[in-house]
Structures are given as C-alpha cells and as structure tokens.
C-alpha cells in the first residue's frame, strides 16, 4: 500500500504542510501587530489609505447595513465602515489572529468607535447563512491556506443581493517597473521590517506571499466558481493592488 502524501502549500516561497500554514502566518502577524500600521504607511508611502478609501467608495455602504470586515486586523477599515452604517447598522471586525484583533479593539475603543469582534477562520465562518449585506477583506486573502474554501464560506454568509470586496496585492501590469518593484519588495522591504519592526523574516514572507497569490484573472475565476456573479476588478497603482468585487444574486 502506498503511503498517503501529506498535502503541502506555499508559505511565501517555501513549501510547508497545509495544516501548519495558519500557525506560520499567525507567528508573522503576532510579531508585527503593534507596528503593522506604521509599516503599512512606510512601505506604501501612505497610499494604502487611498486604496482602502477607494474600496469603501466602491462598496457604496448604506446606513443600517450589516458588514463583515474579514482579516480586519488593526481596524482602520472597520472604523470607516462603522461611520457609514451608523448606529442602525453593524460592523463585525473579524480576524484569525487574536493579537491583531486585540490591537484593533484597543484602537477603536480609544477612538470611541463601537463595533463587534470575532476571532474567526475565513475558511469556516461561524455565522448564519445570509447574514451580511457586505463583506470586505483587505490584504488578507493571500494568507489563507484554502482560498476557494474561504470564498465559498463568504458566499454562504452573504445575503442575496449582497456584495463581497477583496482588496489585495496583485500582478503589476506596468512591465517596465517590475525590476524596481521586485528590488523594493524583495530586498528593501525586509530591511525596513528589520529597522522598524525588528523582524525582517516576516516582511520577507509578506513580499513573497504577493508573488504566490493568484493574479487578477485567476482570482476573478475563483470568485465565479464560488458562486459570485457580476464579478469585476479594478487595478490600482498599475496593478500593484486590485479590488475584486462580486455579488450574491
């Protein structure tokens, strides 16, 4: 009898056991949680805030809606969502990482912003079917082990007529810039991580994980296969990031 081969997946450019990837990812975000926002501002020159603002404008959030912010981490997206849904609505800030969730909770409470919190795995969302009007996920999907499973889970908990928005690093479409982009993200970014967060390895993983993430068309097809309709995407900053959108009709 042939022994069963253990399923593996990528952790950056390294192959690891699929069952261990979540643990490796957790170690990354536990290490960088308290300096995560500072690093985001530094490594994107603040542009990540414009990307997130565009995603929220694209969502067209209305007062009274129920929104799930997956991989919401430090809560910068949830804070804006909470203002839009108002006291009649609800925002659930969800993350698989307890440390990131705690940082987000503390920061939102300091600002007087009230949202709900849930430590969840995007592959197994513990919410009732047809629960949310909008699901947002910013810079989280590439860290998920089984992305198709997560997309299926999102579809289940989204209300009919609801939409999902996924903001994620993607494939640079401005080819002349690729050597400079690779130099910055693969060489300089880990140095910044060491300087600011005292953790070069975590930021090396984050740069590598971008290369292993599905490109724009592949993710679009994955969303369609999960059941989302009217799917589209918007490239931002030449495709460095893309916002994918889909509806449950």
Tab-separated table of C-alpha atoms in Angstrom, residues 15-215:
chain	number	residue	atom	x	y	z
A	15	UNK	CA	6.586	24.760	0.924
A	16	UNK	CA	5.005	23.817	4.255
A	17	UNK	CA	2.376	21.370	5.415
A	18	UNK	CA	-1.110	22.761	4.694
A	19	UNK	CA	-2.165	22.100	8.265
A	20	UNK	CA	0.782	24.168	9.542
A	21	UNK	CA	0.431	27.257	7.318
A	22	UNK	CA	-2.081	29.004	9.593
A	23	UNK	CA	0.366	28.624	12.501
A	24	UNK	CA	3.222	30.123	10.467
A	25	UNK	CA	1.030	33.036	9.347
A	26	UNK	CA	-0.101	33.585	12.943
A	27	UNK	CA	3.527	33.903	14.049
A	28	UNK	CA	4.113	36.562	11.388
A	29	UNK	CA	1.214	38.753	12.489
A	30	UNK	CA	1.804	38.251	16.195
A	31	UNK	CA	5.305	39.566	15.596
A	32	UNK	CA	4.302	42.668	13.623
A	33	UNK	CA	0.888	43.529	15.131
A	34	UNK	CA	1.882	46.566	17.197
A	35	UNK	CA	3.857	48.132	14.323
A	36	UNK	CA	1.640	46.934	11.483
A	37	UNK	CA	0.047	50.306	10.666
A	38	UNK	CA	3.352	52.175	10.890
A	39	UNK	CA	4.920	49.707	8.465
A	40	UNK	CA	1.954	49.952	6.088
A	41	UNK	CA	2.330	53.721	5.958
A	42	UNK	CA	6.083	53.499	5.496
A	43	UNK	CA	6.249	50.787	2.864
A	44	UNK	CA	3.370	52.192	0.773
A	45	UNK	CA	4.154	55.882	1.408
A	46	UNK	CA	0.636	56.111	2.799
A	47	UNK	CA	-1.001	55.011	-0.450
A	48	UNK	CA	-2.672	52.037	1.271
A	49	UNK	CA	-5.087	54.526	2.834
A	50	UNK	CA	-6.176	55.686	-0.638
A	51	UNK	CA	-6.608	52.081	-1.781
A	52	UNK	CA	-8.864	51.366	1.188
A	53	UNK	CA	-10.821	54.575	0.694
A	54	UNK	CA	-11.473	53.643	-2.934
A	55	UNK	CA	-12.638	50.170	-1.871
A	56	UNK	CA	-15.112	51.662	0.585
A	57	UNK	CA	-16.421	54.129	-2.009
A	58	UNK	CA	-16.834	51.241	-4.445
A	59	UNK	CA	-18.875	49.318	-1.876
A	60	UNK	CA	-21.461	52.076	-1.557
A	61	UNK	CA	-22.153	51.245	2.089
A	62	UNK	CA	-25.572	52.391	3.324
A	63	UNK	CA	-26.817	53.235	6.804
A	64	UNK	CA	-28.296	50.284	8.613
A	65	UNK	CA	-26.347	47.641	6.740
A	66	UNK	CA	-24.549	44.724	8.381
A	67	UNK	CA	-20.910	44.481	7.293
A	68	UNK	CA	-18.278	41.808	7.945
A	69	UNK	CA	-14.692	43.059	7.772
A	70	UNK	CA	-12.595	39.906	7.402
A	71	UNK	CA	-8.887	39.956	8.251
A	72	UNK	CA	-9.721	43.377	9.684
A	73	UNK	CA	-6.662	43.384	11.905
A	74	UNK	CA	-5.968	46.784	13.403
A	75	UNK	CA	-9.397	48.135	12.462
A	76	UNK	CA	-8.629	51.004	10.083
A	77	UNK	CA	-11.210	49.768	7.549
A	78	UNK	CA	-13.757	48.891	10.236
A	79	UNK	CA	-13.562	52.417	11.657
A	80	UNK	CA	-14.648	53.901	8.342
A	81	UNK	CA	-17.310	51.248	7.808
A	82	UNK	CA	-18.797	51.900	11.247
A	83	UNK	CA	-19.286	55.586	10.447
A	84	UNK	CA	-21.101	54.716	7.225
A	85	UNK	CA	-23.541	52.129	8.643
A	86	UNK	CA	-24.345	54.371	11.613
A	87	UNK	CA	-25.953	53.295	14.861
A	88	UNK	CA	-28.681	51.487	12.920
A	89	UNK	CA	-26.152	49.169	11.300
A	90	UNK	CA	-23.474	46.769	12.498
A	91	UNK	CA	-19.835	46.115	11.670
A	92	UNK	CA	-18.142	42.887	12.713
A	93	UNK	CA	-14.362	43.184	12.842
A	94	UNK	CA	-13.059	39.650	12.323
A	95	UNK	CA	-9.561	38.231	12.227
A	96	UNK	CA	-7.997	34.813	12.756
A	97	UNK	CA	-5.195	36.353	14.812
A	98	UNK	CA	-6.008	37.253	18.419
A	99	UNK	CA	-3.091	39.680	18.732
A	100	UNK	CA	-4.112	41.701	15.675
A	101	UNK	CA	-7.734	41.679	16.844
A	102	UNK	CA	-6.734	42.989	20.269
A	103	UNK	CA	-4.723	45.818	18.718
A	104	UNK	CA	-7.716	46.731	16.557
A	105	UNK	CA	-10.104	46.568	19.501
A	106	UNK	CA	-7.936	48.818	21.658
A	107	UNK	CA	-7.509	51.402	18.913
A	108	UNK	CA	-11.213	51.567	18.050
A	109	UNK	CA	-12.210	51.841	21.706
A	110	UNK	CA	-9.702	54.685	22.135
A	111	UNK	CA	-11.492	56.478	19.282
A	112	UNK	CA	-14.938	55.763	20.741
A	113	UNK	CA	-15.917	53.595	17.776
A	114	UNK	CA	-18.168	50.672	18.621
A	115	UNK	CA	-18.078	47.513	16.507
A	116	UNK	CA	-18.448	43.810	17.240
A	117	UNK	CA	-15.429	41.495	17.281
A	118	UNK	CA	-14.954	37.877	16.273
A	119	UNK	CA	-11.873	35.674	16.065
A	120	UNK	CA	-12.659	33.515	13.051
A	121	UNK	CA	-11.098	31.411	10.327
A	122	UNK	CA	-12.214	32.720	6.922
A	123	UNK	CA	-12.471	29.133	5.694
A	124	UNK	CA	-15.110	28.294	8.327
A	125	UNK	CA	-17.117	31.418	9.099
A	126	UNK	CA	-19.264	30.791	12.202
A	127	UNK	CA	-22.154	32.997	11.096
A	128	UNK	CA	-25.635	32.101	9.902
A	129	UNK	CA	-26.228	31.888	6.170
A	130	UNK	CA	-27.414	35.120	4.531
A	131	UNK	CA	-26.204	37.305	7.435
A	132	UNK	CA	-24.296	40.215	5.863
A	133	UNK	CA	-25.020	42.888	3.284
A	134	UNK	CA	-21.333	43.465	2.557
A	135	UNK	CA	-18.126	41.507	3.229
A	136	UNK	CA	-14.789	43.285	2.931
A	137	UNK	CA	-11.360	41.689	3.079
A	138	UNK	CA	-8.268	43.863	2.737
A	139	UNK	CA	-4.840	42.271	2.365
A	140	UNK	CA	-5.912	39.021	3.987
A	141	UNK	CA	-6.878	36.524	1.303
A	142	UNK	CA	-3.320	35.791	0.222
A	143	UNK	CA	-2.582	34.476	3.728
A	144	UNK	CA	-5.467	31.985	3.652
A	145	UNK	CA	-4.454	28.368	3.076
A	146	UNK	CA	-7.501	27.255	1.059
A	147	UNK	CA	-8.724	30.342	-0.752
A	148	UNK	CA	-11.523	28.554	-2.609
A	149	UNK	CA	-12.921	27.335	0.719
A	150	UNK	CA	-12.833	30.862	2.128
A	151	UNK	CA	-14.648	32.257	-0.905
A	152	UNK	CA	-17.319	29.565	-0.561
A	153	UNK	CA	-17.719	30.426	3.115
A	154	UNK	CA	-18.100	34.129	2.295
A	155	UNK	CA	-20.778	33.323	-0.286
A	156	UNK	CA	-22.725	31.323	2.299
A	157	UNK	CA	-22.931	34.105	4.888
A	158	UNK	CA	-23.604	36.902	2.388
A	159	UNK	CA	-27.223	37.952	1.919
A	160	UNK	CA	-28.843	37.630	-1.519
A	161	UNK	CA	-28.157	40.929	-3.242
A	162	UNK	CA	-25.052	41.470	-1.095
A	163	UNK	CA	-21.535	42.035	-2.310
A	164	UNK	CA	-18.021	40.996	-1.405
A	165	UNK	CA	-14.985	43.237	-1.935
A	166	UNK	CA	-11.472	41.852	-1.799
A	167	UNK	CA	-8.587	44.335	-1.757
A	168	UNK	CA	-5.323	42.531	-2.286
A	169	UNK	CA	-1.883	42.809	-3.791
A	170	UNK	CA	-1.923	41.534	-7.343
A	171	UNK	CA	0.122	41.342	-10.527
A	172	UNK	CA	1.921	44.509	-11.611
A	173	UNK	CA	0.790	45.379	-15.136
A	174	UNK	CA	3.404	48.064	-15.833
A	175	UNK	CA	6.194	45.772	-17.026
A	176	UNK	CA	8.978	48.414	-17.146
A	177	UNK	CA	8.517	48.956	-13.408
A	178	UNK	CA	8.788	45.276	-12.479
A	179	UNK	CA	12.583	45.199	-11.799
A	180	UNK	CA	12.281	48.206	-9.477
A	181	UNK	CA	9.193	46.775	-7.775
A	182	UNK	CA	10.943	43.440	-7.228
A	183	UNK	CA	14.030	45.153	-5.845
A	184	UNK	CA	11.962	47.217	-3.436
A	185	UNK	CA	9.621	44.496	-2.192
A	186	UNK	CA	12.029	41.564	-2.056
A	187	UNK	CA	15.204	43.357	-0.917
A	188	UNK	CA	14.403	46.740	0.641
A	189	UNK	CA	11.142	45.812	2.366
A	190	UNK	CA	12.744	43.166	4.636
A	191	UNK	CA	15.372	45.765	5.617
A	192	UNK	CA	12.601	48.203	6.550
A	193	UNK	CA	10.948	45.401	8.516
A	194	UNK	CA	14.147	44.839	10.453
A	195	UNK	CA	14.601	48.549	11.087
A	196	UNK	CA	11.042	49.399	12.162
A	197	UNK	CA	9.599	46.110	13.456
A	198	UNK	CA	12.839	44.248	14.268
A	199	UNK	CA	11.553	41.448	12.037
A	200	UNK	CA	12.995	41.050	8.539
A	201	UNK	CA	11.676	37.498	8.060
A	202	UNK	CA	8.006	38.437	8.463
A	203	UNK	CA	8.251	41.159	5.856
A	204	UNK	CA	10.201	38.883	3.564
A	205	UNK	CA	7.277	36.444	3.817
A	206	UNK	CA	4.759	39.213	3.092
A	207	UNK	CA	6.664	40.191	-0.058
A	208	UNK	CA	6.955	36.572	-1.190
A	209	UNK	CA	3.278	35.873	-0.487
A	210	UNK	CA	2.313	38.560	-3.006
A	211	UNK	CA	4.103	36.611	-5.756
A	212	UNK	CA	2.287	33.394	-4.815
A	213	UNK	CA	-1.178	34.992	-4.782
A	214	UNK	CA	-3.483	34.422	-7.801
A	215	UNK	CA	-3.368	37.216	-10.351
